mmCIF file of C-alpha atoms in Angstrom:
data_model
loop_
_atom_site.group_PDB
_atom_site.id
_atom_site.type_symbol
_atom_site.label_atom_id
_atom_site.label_comp_id
_atom_site.label_asym_id
_atom_site.label_seq_id
_atom_site.Cartn_x
_atom_site.Cartn_y
_atom_site.Cartn_z
ATOM 1 C CA UNK G 16 224.414 32.714 -14.083
ATOM 2 C CA UNK G 17 226.438 29.587 -13.361
ATOM 3 C CA UNK G 18 227.484 27.781 -10.233
ATOM 4 C CA UNK G 19 230.932 29.301 -10.752
ATOM 5 C CA UNK G 20 229.467 32.808 -10.471
ATOM 6 C CA UNK G 21 231.264 34.437 -7.560
ATOM 7 C CA UNK G 22 228.215 36.617 -6.938
ATOM 8 C CA UNK G 23 226.344 33.602 -5.558
ATOM 9 C CA UNK G 24 226.589 33.273 -1.755
ATOM 10 C CA UNK G 25 229.218 30.721 -0.754
ATOM 11 C CA UNK G 26 227.965 28.131 1.728
ATOM 12 C CA UNK G 27 229.951 25.988 4.178
ATOM 13 C CA UNK G 28 228.323 22.738 5.335
ATOM 14 C CA UNK G 29 229.549 21.339 8.648
ATOM 15 C CA UNK G 30 229.427 17.667 9.608
ATOM 16 C CA UNK G 31 229.328 16.766 5.931
ATOM 17 C CA UNK G 32 229.319 12.994 6.469
ATOM 18 C CA UNK G 33 226.258 12.942 8.731
ATOM 19 C CA UNK G 34 222.655 12.374 7.689
ATOM 20 C CA UNK G 35 221.856 16.071 7.578
ATOM 21 C CA UNK G 36 225.310 16.970 6.310
ATOM 22 C CA UNK G 37 224.920 14.827 3.213
ATOM 23 C CA UNK G 38 221.465 16.195 2.550
ATOM 24 C CA UNK G 39 222.722 19.756 2.940
ATOM 25 C CA UNK G 40 225.642 19.131 0.584
ATOM 26 C CA UNK G 41 223.243 17.836 -2.072
ATOM 27 C CA UNK G 42 220.763 20.662 -1.554
ATOM 28 C CA UNK G 43 223.371 23.418 -1.801
ATOM 29 C CA UNK G 44 225.167 21.761 -4.738
ATOM 30 C CA UNK G 45 221.884 21.497 -6.662
ATOM 31 C CA UNK G 46 220.759 25.048 -5.878
ATOM 32 C CA UNK G 47 220.893 27.729 -8.560
ATOM 33 C CA UNK G 48 221.077 30.407 -5.849
ATOM 34 C CA UNK G 49 224.175 29.354 -3.882
ATOM 35 C CA UNK G 50 227.643 27.805 -4.157
ATOM 36 C CA UNK G 51 229.061 25.020 -2.009
ATOM 37 C CA UNK G 52 232.495 26.370 -1.061
ATOM 38 C CA UNK G 53 233.482 23.995 1.738
ATOM 39 C CA UNK G 54 232.527 20.739 3.437
ATOM 40 C CA UNK G 55 233.796 20.384 7.001
ATOM 41 C CA UNK G 56 234.507 17.298 9.083
ATOM 42 C CA UNK G 57 236.294 16.639 12.348
ATOM 43 C CA UNK G 58 240.074 16.040 12.306
ATOM 44 C CA UNK G 59 240.975 12.444 11.496
ATOM 45 C CA UNK G 60 237.746 11.700 9.653
ATOM 46 C CA UNK G 61 238.323 9.356 6.668
ATOM 47 C CA UNK G 62 236.641 11.803 4.291
ATOM 48 C CA UNK G 63 239.308 14.481 4.835
ATOM 49 C CA UNK G 64 241.102 15.237 1.561
ATOM 50 C CA UNK G 65 238.437 13.588 -0.616
ATOM 51 C CA UNK G 66 236.035 15.308 -2.993
ATOM 52 C CA UNK G 67 232.803 15.445 -1.000
ATOM 53 C CA UNK G 68 230.709 14.195 -3.920
ATOM 54 C CA UNK G 69 232.938 11.151 -4.360
ATOM 55 C CA UNK G 70 233.002 10.514 -0.599
ATOM 56 C CA UNK G 71 229.203 10.458 -0.672
ATOM 57 C CA UNK G 72 229.294 7.830 -3.422
ATOM 58 C CA UNK G 73 228.457 10.134 -6.321
ATOM 59 C CA UNK G 74 230.053 12.374 -8.910
ATOM 60 C CA UNK G 75 232.772 14.905 -8.000
ATOM 61 C CA UNK G 76 231.489 18.288 -6.809
ATOM 62 C CA UNK G 77 234.823 20.099 -6.913
ATOM 63 C CA UNK G 78 234.861 20.629 -3.140
ATOM 64 C CA UNK G 79 237.414 18.826 -0.963
ATOM 65 C CA UNK G 80 236.413 17.833 2.572
ATOM 66 C CA UNK G 81 238.514 19.766 5.082
ATOM 67 C CA UNK G 82 239.054 19.885 8.828
ATOM 68 C CA UNK G 83 240.094 23.569 8.793
ATOM 69 C CA UNK G 84 237.011 25.620 9.739
ATOM 70 C CA UNK G 85 238.903 28.916 9.938
ATOM 71 C CA UNK G 86 239.978 28.778 6.305
ATOM 72 C CA UNK G 87 236.581 27.505 5.146
ATOM 73 C CA UNK G 88 234.460 30.109 6.924
ATOM 74 C CA UNK G 89 236.805 32.945 5.949
ATOM 75 C CA UNK G 90 235.789 32.590 2.285
ATOM 76 C CA UNK G 91 232.068 31.969 2.815
ATOM 77 C CA UNK G 92 228.971 34.105 3.176
ATOM 78 C CA UNK G 93 227.081 31.528 5.246
ATOM 79 C CA UNK G 94 227.638 28.403 7.310
ATOM 80 C CA UNK G 95 224.938 25.774 7.799
ATOM 81 C CA UNK G 96 225.474 23.832 10.978
ATOM 82 C CA UNK G 97 223.647 20.721 12.211
ATOM 83 C CA UNK G 98 226.374 19.292 14.447
ATOM 84 C CA UNK G 99 226.858 19.198 18.227
ATOM 85 C CA UNK G 100 226.742 21.993 20.823
ATOM 86 C CA UNK G 101 230.501 22.128 21.460
ATOM 87 C CA UNK G 102 231.216 22.486 17.741
ATOM 88 C CA UNK G 103 228.360 24.919 17.119
ATOM 89 C CA UNK G 104 229.586 27.517 19.611
ATOM 90 C CA UNK G 105 233.027 27.409 17.983
ATOM 91 C CA UNK G 106 231.464 27.862 14.539
ATOM 92 C CA UNK G 107 229.441 30.782 15.905
ATOM 93 C CA UNK G 108 232.632 32.579 16.894
ATOM 94 C CA UNK G 109 234.185 31.961 13.464
ATOM 95 C CA UNK G 110 231.060 33.083 11.616
ATOM 96 C CA UNK G 111 230.983 36.260 13.694
ATOM 97 C CA UNK G 112 234.597 37.017 12.795
ATOM 98 C CA UNK G 113 233.844 36.488 9.092
ATOM 99 C CA UNK G 114 230.509 38.391 9.323
ATOM 100 C CA UNK G 115 228.899 35.319 7.754
ATOM 101 C CA UNK G 116 225.335 34.163 8.318
ATOM 102 C CA UNK G 117 225.269 31.222 10.736
ATOM 103 C CA UNK G 118 222.294 28.896 10.347
ATOM 104 C CA UNK G 119 222.037 26.652 13.406
ATOM 105 C CA UNK G 120 219.968 23.489 13.401
ATOM 106 C CA UNK G 121 221.927 21.944 16.277
ATOM 107 C CA UNK G 122 219.810 20.869 19.250
ATOM 108 C CA UNK G 123 220.667 20.149 22.875
ATOM 109 C CA UNK G 124 222.263 23.573 23.424
ATOM 110 C CA UNK G 125 222.747 24.578 27.062
ATOM 111 C CA UNK G 126 222.056 28.031 28.510
ATOM 112 C CA UNK G 127 225.807 28.681 28.463
ATOM 113 C CA UNK G 128 225.931 27.711 24.783
ATOM 114 C CA UNK G 129 223.042 30.062 24.000
ATOM 115 C CA UNK G 130 224.761 32.889 25.855
ATOM 116 C CA UNK G 131 227.881 32.421 23.743
ATOM 117 C CA UNK G 132 225.806 32.301 20.554
ATOM 118 C CA UNK G 133 224.063 35.518 21.597
ATOM 119 C CA UNK G 134 227.460 37.206 21.918
ATOM 120 C CA UNK G 135 228.388 36.064 18.395
ATOM 121 C CA UNK G 136 225.073 37.442 17.101
ATOM 122 C CA UNK G 137 226.266 40.945 17.969
ATOM 123 C CA UNK G 138 228.558 40.733 14.941
ATOM 124 C CA UNK G 139 226.678 38.594 12.388
ATOM 125 C CA UNK G 140 223.175 37.291 11.663
ATOM 126 C CA UNK G 141 222.355 33.977 13.312
ATOM 127 C CA UNK G 142 219.269 31.988 12.357
ATOM 128 C CA UNK G 143 218.583 29.328 14.968
ATOM 129 C CA UNK G 144 215.667 26.905 15.017
ATOM 130 C CA UNK G 145 214.944 23.482 16.427
ATOM 131 C CA UNK G 146 213.307 22.729 13.097
ATOM 132 C CA UNK G 147 213.729 24.372 9.701
ATOM 133 C CA UNK G 148 210.558 23.140 7.973
ATOM 134 C CA UNK G 149 207.644 25.360 6.946
ATOM 135 C CA UNK G 150 205.111 22.864 8.322
ATOM 136 C CA UNK G 151 206.665 22.692 11.774
ATOM 137 C CA UNK G 152 206.879 26.452 12.072
ATOM 138 C CA UNK G 153 203.224 26.707 11.136
ATOM 139 C CA UNK G 154 202.537 24.085 13.826
ATOM 140 C CA UNK G 155 204.393 26.261 16.352
ATOM 141 C CA UNK G 156 202.162 29.219 15.502
ATOM 142 C CA UNK G 157 199.005 27.114 15.759
ATOM 143 C CA UNK G 158 200.136 25.660 19.097
ATOM 144 C CA UNK G 159 200.592 29.138 20.534
ATOM 145 C CA UNK G 160 197.108 30.216 19.382
ATOM 146 C CA UNK G 161 195.321 27.110 20.623
ATOM 147 C CA UNK G 162 197.081 27.273 23.987
ATOM 148 C CA UNK G 163 195.998 30.902 24.345
ATOM 149 C CA UNK G 164 192.388 29.968 23.583
ATOM 150 C CA UNK G 165 192.153 27.105 26.108
ATOM 151 C CA UNK G 166 192.506 27.326 29.865
ATOM 152 C CA UNK G 167 194.569 25.065 32.136
ATOM 153 C CA UNK G 168 191.740 22.501 32.315
ATOM 154 C CA UNK G 169 193.177 21.263 29.020
ATOM 155 C CA UNK G 170 196.356 19.265 29.651
ATOM 156 C CA UNK G 171 199.077 19.835 27.042
ATOM 157 C CA UNK G 172 201.317 16.963 25.977
ATOM 158 C CA UNK G 173 204.005 17.132 23.284
ATOM 159 C CA UNK G 174 204.745 13.694 21.838
ATOM 160 C CA UNK G 175 207.703 13.295 19.501
ATOM 161 C CA UNK G 176 209.230 10.378 17.607
ATOM 162 C CA UNK G 177 212.664 10.124 15.960
ATOM 163 C CA UNK G 178 215.132 7.545 14.661
ATOM 164 C CA UNK G 179 217.124 5.348 17.019
ATOM 165 C CA UNK G 180 220.337 7.363 16.537
ATOM 166 C CA UNK G 181 219.031 10.646 17.970
ATOM 167 C CA UNK G 182 220.928 11.447 21.155
ATOM 168 C CA UNK G 183 218.851 14.189 22.814
ATOM 169 C CA UNK G 184 215.326 14.263 24.201
ATOM 170 C CA UNK G 185 212.992 16.058 24.099
ATOM 171 C CA UNK G 186 213.829 17.046 20.540
ATOM 172 C CA UNK G 187 214.550 20.658 19.664
ATOM 173 C CA UNK G 188 211.243 20.765 17.814
ATOM 174 C CA UNK G 189 209.357 19.429 20.834
ATOM 175 C CA UNK G 190 210.891 22.157 22.959
ATOM 176 C CA UNK G 191 209.875 24.764 20.364
ATOM 177 C CA UNK G 192 206.325 23.492 20.600
ATOM 178 C CA UNK G 193 206.438 23.459 24.393
ATOM 179 C CA UNK G 194 207.713 27.042 24.432
ATOM 180 C CA UNK G 195 204.908 28.070 22.083
ATOM 181 C CA UNK G 196 202.318 26.442 24.341
ATOM 182 C CA UNK G 197 203.801 28.157 27.404
ATOM 183 C CA UNK G 198 203.823 31.532 25.656
ATOM 184 C CA UNK G 199 200.189 31.042 24.657
ATOM 185 C CA UNK G 200 199.325 30.284 28.283
ATOM 186 C CA UNK G 201 201.440 33.147 29.580
ATOM 187 C CA UNK G 202 203.601 30.893 31.761
ATOM 188 C CA UNK G 203 207.233 29.811 31.952
ATOM 189 C CA UNK G 204 207.989 26.456 30.343
ATOM 190 C CA UNK G 205 210.768 25.902 32.876
ATOM 191 C CA UNK G 206 208.262 26.192 35.705
ATOM 192 C CA UNK G 207 205.551 24.072 34.041
ATOM 193 C CA UNK G 208 207.475 21.243 32.339
ATOM 194 C CA UNK G 209 206.358 17.684 33.097
ATOM 195 C CA UNK G 210 208.703 15.051 31.659
ATOM 196 C CA UNK G 211 210.687 11.930 32.472
ATOM 197 C CA UNK G 212 207.795 10.045 34.016
ATOM 198 C CA UNK G 213 208.648 6.641 35.432
ATOM 199 C CA UNK G 214 207.164 4.629 38.279
ATOM 200 C CA UNK G 215 204.574 6.039 40.634
ATOM 201 C CA UNK G 216 204.643 9.727 39.750
ATOM 202 C CA UNK G 217 201.354 10.823 41.243
ATOM 203 C CA UNK G 218 198.607 12.675 39.360
ATOM 204 C CA UNK G 219 199.414 15.225 36.711
ATOM 205 C CA UNK G 220 199.535 18.810 37.976
ATOM 206 C CA UNK G 221 197.054 21.317 36.560
ATOM 207 C CA UNK G 222 198.515 23.409 33.751
ATOM 208 C CA UNK G 223 201.648 21.319 33.325
ATOM 209 C CA UNK G 224 203.124 20.908 29.825
ATOM 210 C CA UNK G 225 204.270 17.337 29.302
ATOM 211 C CA UNK G 226 206.821 15.764 26.970
ATOM 212 C CA UNK G 227 207.010 12.190 25.728
ATOM 213 C CA UNK G 228 209.750 10.854 23.434
ATOM 214 C CA UNK G 229 209.781 7.812 21.143
ATOM 215 C CA UNK G 230 213.004 6.509 19.558
ATOM 216 C CA UNK G 231 213.152 3.778 16.940
ATOM 217 C CA UNK G 232 214.064 2.691 13.439
ATOM 218 C CA UNK G 233 214.506 5.381 10.820
ATOM 219 C CA UNK G 234 211.710 7.771 11.857
ATOM 220 C CA UNK G 235 212.572 11.170 10.371
ATOM 221 C CA UNK G 236 210.423 13.204 12.744
ATOM 222 C CA UNK G 237 206.847 13.152 14.047
ATOM 223 C CA UNK G 238 205.361 15.675 16.483
ATOM 224 C CA UNK G 239 201.938 15.796 18.105
ATOM 225 C CA UNK G 240 200.648 18.501 20.415
ATOM 226 C CA UNK G 241 197.720 17.112 22.385
ATOM 227 C CA UNK G 242 195.285 19.369 24.232
ATOM 228 C CA UNK G 243 193.322 16.949 26.412
ATOM 229 C CA UNK G 244 190.230 18.155 28.238
ATOM 230 C CA UNK G 245 187.254 16.450 29.856
ATOM 231 C CA UNK G 246 185.376 14.656 27.079
ATOM 232 C CA UNK G 247 187.405 16.045 24.158
ATOM 233 C CA UNK G 248 190.908 16.317 22.701
ATOM 234 C CA UNK G 249 192.486 18.585 20.124
ATOM 235 C CA UNK G 250 195.523 17.129 18.363
ATOM 236 C CA UNK G 251 197.874 19.148 16.166
ATOM 237 C CA UNK G 252 200.292 17.009 14.142
ATOM 238 C CA UNK G 253 203.261 17.253 11.800
ATOM 239 C CA UNK G 254 204.945 14.285 10.121
ATOM 240 C CA UNK G 255 208.243 14.611 8.248
ATOM 241 C CA UNK G 256 208.972 11.846 5.749
ATOM 242 C CA UNK G 257 212.007 13.342 4.021
ATOM 243 C CA UNK G 258 214.995 15.034 5.668
ATOM 244 C CA UNK G 259 215.267 17.243 2.572
ATOM 245 C CA UNK G 260 212.631 19.590 3.992
ATOM 246 C CA UNK G 261 215.068 20.601 6.727
ATOM 247 C CA UNK G 262 217.922 21.118 4.277
ATOM 248 C CA UNK G 263 215.762 23.266 1.982
ATOM 249 C CA UNK G 264 214.646 25.354 4.939
ATOM 250 C CA UNK G 265 218.229 25.798 6.147
ATOM 251 C CA UNK G 266 219.404 26.947 2.719
ATOM 252 C CA UNK G 267 216.473 29.340 2.535
ATOM 253 C CA UNK G 268 217.553 30.763 5.903
ATOM 254 C CA UNK G 269 221.150 31.172 4.726
ATOM 255 C CA UNK G 270 220.037 33.095 1.646
ATOM 256 C CA UNK G 271 217.485 35.167 3.572
ATOM 257 C CA UNK G 272 220.158 36.289 6.044
ATOM 258 C CA UNK G 273 222.499 37.758 3.439
ATOM 259 C CA UNK G 274 221.245 41.328 3.814
ATOM 260 C CA UNK G 275 220.260 41.188 7.477
ATOM 261 C CA UNK G 276 221.847 43.071 10.357
ATOM 262 C CA UNK G 277 223.621 41.188 13.157
ATOM 263 C CA UNK G 278 221.200 39.565 15.570
ATOM 264 C CA UNK G 279 219.400 36.361 16.407
ATOM 265 C CA UNK G 280 216.576 35.297 14.103
ATOM 266 C CA UNK G 281 214.232 32.328 13.840
ATOM 267 C CA UNK G 282 212.513 30.483 11.006
ATOM 268 C CA UNK G 283 209.399 32.489 11.828
ATOM 269 C CA UNK G 284 211.367 35.547 10.667
ATOM 270 C CA UNK G 285 212.688 33.750 7.589
ATOM 271 C CA UNK G 286 209.242 32.496 6.554
ATOM 272 C CA UNK G 287 207.442 35.710 7.452
ATOM 273 C CA UNK G 288 204.932 33.881 9.627
#
């Protein structure tokens, strides 16, 4: 079997010039289980018309960067998308039309965005996760179990750190962890969120789930879930040192979804956790 084998699932990578885009291009191009069939960028981007491998400073990969998502998605079996909410909902519609698997790593999605994605999932499989790594998804499961075992006398704080270029906070992963803690407690995260502290905020409310965000340098991703009680603390932690873990997880999701029915899935489904 070669990379030219048409039986291999064809993958479209969106936002090819970004940090995750470049990593995804490399991961798919190096995979023996998939083909890179398109690399997408926004109209007017300087990479348009170039071989994506050359644009990345390496050897040619035989795939020209394009700004035509309709044509790209039409000949693919999956699209891997770590872009921005406005772009992601458009890609969801296109993937649904093509009956292609849509793997979404985009964060900062609004309720309206999620509603539109849910509509697209009626026609094609969508795998959406704030984090694609095995370790983080294990951390989510552990957070849910620990939260269920401890009562509201233990304060829960999710602390996350990312590079200086990240534009949203809390991170998608932090929100995943907060949701897991809320589910374990049997409460609504919306009702119990405690974030954005500044100035004289008053004492912390019992049972609140707090979020703290750190931004700086080139931090790939660090997440702590702190359960703080009287006289003791339990700290669950995950540290990512290489963005490749997210790209490998995303590709795994794209391949896993090939025989799945339309619907919305998570990395818990993909990993069988």
